[in-house]
Short mmCIF file of C-alpha atoms in Angstrom, two decimals:
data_model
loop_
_atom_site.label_atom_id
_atom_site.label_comp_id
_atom_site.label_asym_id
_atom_site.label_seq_id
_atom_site.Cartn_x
_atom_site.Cartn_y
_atom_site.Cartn_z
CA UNK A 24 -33.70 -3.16 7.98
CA UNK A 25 -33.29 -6.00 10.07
CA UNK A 26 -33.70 -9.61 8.81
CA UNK A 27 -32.62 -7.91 5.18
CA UNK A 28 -29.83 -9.47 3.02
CA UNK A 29 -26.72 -7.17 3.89
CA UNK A 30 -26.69 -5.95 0.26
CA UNK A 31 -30.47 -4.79 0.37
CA UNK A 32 -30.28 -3.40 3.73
CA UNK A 33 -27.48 -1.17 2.46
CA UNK A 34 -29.71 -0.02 -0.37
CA UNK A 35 -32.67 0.69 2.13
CA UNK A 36 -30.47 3.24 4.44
CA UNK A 37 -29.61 4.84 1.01
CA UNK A 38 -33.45 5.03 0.21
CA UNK A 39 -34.29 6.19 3.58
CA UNK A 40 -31.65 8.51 3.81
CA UNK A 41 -33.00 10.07 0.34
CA UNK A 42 -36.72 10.32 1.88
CA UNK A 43 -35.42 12.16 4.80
CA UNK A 44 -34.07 15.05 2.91
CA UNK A 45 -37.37 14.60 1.07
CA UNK A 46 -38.66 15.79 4.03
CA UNK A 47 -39.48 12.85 6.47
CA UNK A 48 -38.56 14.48 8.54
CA UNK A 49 -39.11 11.67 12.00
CA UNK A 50 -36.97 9.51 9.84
CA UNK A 51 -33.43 11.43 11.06
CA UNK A 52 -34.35 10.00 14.48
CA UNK A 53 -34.12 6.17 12.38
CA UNK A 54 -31.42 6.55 10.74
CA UNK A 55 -29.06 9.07 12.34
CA UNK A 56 -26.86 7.74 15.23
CA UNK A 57 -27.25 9.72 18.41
CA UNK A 58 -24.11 11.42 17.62
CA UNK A 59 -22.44 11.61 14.42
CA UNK A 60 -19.95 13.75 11.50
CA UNK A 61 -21.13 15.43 8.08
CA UNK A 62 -18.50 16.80 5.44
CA UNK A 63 -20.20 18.46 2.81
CA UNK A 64 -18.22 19.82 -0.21
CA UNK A 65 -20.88 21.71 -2.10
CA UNK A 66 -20.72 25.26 -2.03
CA UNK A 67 -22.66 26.60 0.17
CA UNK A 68 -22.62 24.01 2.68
CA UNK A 69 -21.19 25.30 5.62
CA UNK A 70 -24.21 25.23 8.27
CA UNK A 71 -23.61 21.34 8.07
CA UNK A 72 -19.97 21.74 9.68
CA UNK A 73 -20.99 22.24 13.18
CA UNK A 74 -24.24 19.84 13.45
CA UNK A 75 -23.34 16.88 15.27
CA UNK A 76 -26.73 15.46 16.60
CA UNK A 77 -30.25 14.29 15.45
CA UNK A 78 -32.09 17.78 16.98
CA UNK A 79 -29.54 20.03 14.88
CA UNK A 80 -29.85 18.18 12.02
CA UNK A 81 -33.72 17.86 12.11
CA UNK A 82 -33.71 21.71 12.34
CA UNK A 83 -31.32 22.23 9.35
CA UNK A 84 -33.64 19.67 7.19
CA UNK A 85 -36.50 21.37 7.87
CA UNK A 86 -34.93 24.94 7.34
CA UNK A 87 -33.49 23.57 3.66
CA UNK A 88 -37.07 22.09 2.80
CA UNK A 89 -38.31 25.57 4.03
CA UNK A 90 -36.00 27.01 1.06
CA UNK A 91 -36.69 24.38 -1.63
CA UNK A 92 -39.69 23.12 -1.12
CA UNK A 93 -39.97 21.79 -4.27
CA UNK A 94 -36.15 19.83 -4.54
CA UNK A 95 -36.47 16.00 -5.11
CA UNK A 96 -33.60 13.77 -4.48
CA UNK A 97 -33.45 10.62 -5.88
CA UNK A 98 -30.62 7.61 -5.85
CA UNK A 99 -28.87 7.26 -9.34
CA UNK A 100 -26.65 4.64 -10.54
CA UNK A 101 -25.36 2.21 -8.75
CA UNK A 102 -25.11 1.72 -5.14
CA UNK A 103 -21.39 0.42 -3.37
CA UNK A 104 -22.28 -1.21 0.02
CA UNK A 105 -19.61 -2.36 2.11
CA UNK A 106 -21.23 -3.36 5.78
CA UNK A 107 -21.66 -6.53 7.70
CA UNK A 108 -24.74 -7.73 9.02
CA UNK A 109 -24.74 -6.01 12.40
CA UNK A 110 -25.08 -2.41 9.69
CA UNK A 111 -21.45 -1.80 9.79
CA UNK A 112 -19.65 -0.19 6.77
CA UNK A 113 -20.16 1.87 4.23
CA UNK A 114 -22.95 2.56 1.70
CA UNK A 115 -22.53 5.06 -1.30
CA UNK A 116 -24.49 6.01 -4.49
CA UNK A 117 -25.35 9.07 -6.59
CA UNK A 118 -28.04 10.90 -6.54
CA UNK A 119 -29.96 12.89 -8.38
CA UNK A 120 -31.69 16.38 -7.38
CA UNK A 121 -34.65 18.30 -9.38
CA UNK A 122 -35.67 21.57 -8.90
CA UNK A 123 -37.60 24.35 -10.82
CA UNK A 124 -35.29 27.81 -10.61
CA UNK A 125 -36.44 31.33 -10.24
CA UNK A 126 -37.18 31.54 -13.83
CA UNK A 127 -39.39 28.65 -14.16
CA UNK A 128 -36.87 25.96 -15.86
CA UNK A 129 -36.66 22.65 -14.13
CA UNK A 130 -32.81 22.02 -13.49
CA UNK A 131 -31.01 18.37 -12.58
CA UNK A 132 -28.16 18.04 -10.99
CA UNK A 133 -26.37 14.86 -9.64
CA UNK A 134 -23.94 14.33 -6.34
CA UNK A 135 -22.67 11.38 -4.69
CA UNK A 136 -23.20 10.59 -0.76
CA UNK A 137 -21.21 8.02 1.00
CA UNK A 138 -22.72 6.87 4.17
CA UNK A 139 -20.79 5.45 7.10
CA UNK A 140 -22.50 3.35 9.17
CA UNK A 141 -22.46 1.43 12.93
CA UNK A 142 -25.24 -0.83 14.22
CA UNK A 143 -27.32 0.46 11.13
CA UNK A 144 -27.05 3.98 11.95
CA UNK A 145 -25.42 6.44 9.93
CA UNK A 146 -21.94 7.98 11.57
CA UNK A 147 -20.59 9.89 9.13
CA UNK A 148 -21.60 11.34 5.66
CA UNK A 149 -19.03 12.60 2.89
CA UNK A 150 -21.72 14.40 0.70
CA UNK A 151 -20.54 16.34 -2.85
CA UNK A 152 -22.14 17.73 -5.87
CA UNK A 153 -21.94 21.17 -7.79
CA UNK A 154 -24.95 22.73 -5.93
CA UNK A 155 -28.03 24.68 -7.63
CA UNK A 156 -25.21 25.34 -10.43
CA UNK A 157 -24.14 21.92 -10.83
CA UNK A 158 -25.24 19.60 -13.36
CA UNK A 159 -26.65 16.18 -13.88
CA UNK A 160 -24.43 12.56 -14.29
CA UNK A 161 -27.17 11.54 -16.91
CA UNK A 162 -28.41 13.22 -19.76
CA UNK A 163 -32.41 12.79 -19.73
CA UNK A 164 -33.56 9.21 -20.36
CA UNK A 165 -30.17 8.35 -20.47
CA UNK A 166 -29.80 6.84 -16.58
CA UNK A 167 -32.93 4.40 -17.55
CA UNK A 168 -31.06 3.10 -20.64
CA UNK A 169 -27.65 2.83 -18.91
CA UNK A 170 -28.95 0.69 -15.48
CA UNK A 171 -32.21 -0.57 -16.92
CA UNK A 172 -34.12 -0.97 -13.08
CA UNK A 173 -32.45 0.19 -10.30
CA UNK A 174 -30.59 -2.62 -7.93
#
């Protein structure tokens, strides 16, 4: 990220951040700060109250890719980044998440994540969306036609 305008460095934590929980997995230790806070909303989301380090959190990853191996997350919309150029601030956007369910149908479902960040490492994460029985932002084909490329 360094050397990056402040907007597009913004953008590429968001990115990486959405890659992680794709499971790249050695990018927690890039991105994470040694020590940091996440408050997740979504139901189910408890096991994230407690992890406070890049170990923990690599082992929660891994467990969640374990259960959903097939769950894509993507960045939707528009991004809001708010940091200087040393990487402090904010960066948020909503995502998108695809997975097929036990019977077979491919579901969508959207969230937003808002990213806190010191020195280019993330701090602090506010993280919400409906869960498996949430639902999508866009309707298909509709995100393309709203936002044309993504920013």
């Amino acid at each position: 990220m360094r050397g990056l305008p402040v907007r597009a460095a913004g953008i590429e934590l968001f990115a990486r951040w959405t890659d992680m929980w794709n499971g790249e997995l050695d990018l927690v230790e890039q991105i994470m700060a040694p020590e940091f806070v996440l408050r997740y909303a979504q139901p189910g989301a408890s096991d994230y109250d407690y992890i406070r380090d890049r170990t923990a959190f690599r082992i929660q990853i891994a467990r969640f890719r374990d259960q959903r191996p097939d769950l894509r997350f993507t960045p939707q919309g528009s991004f809001v980044v708010e940091m200087d150029e040393t990487g402090t601030g904010l960066v948020a956007s909503p995502y998108g998440a695809r997975f097929t369910d036990s019977g077979g149908s491919v579901i969508d479902v959207s969230g937003t994540d808002i990213l806190r960040t010191t020195g280019g490492f993330i701090t602090e994460v506010w993280s919400v969306s409906g869960g498996p029985g949430g639902r999508s932002f866009y309707a298909a084909g509709e995100l393309e036609a709203a936002h044309g490329p993504r920013d």
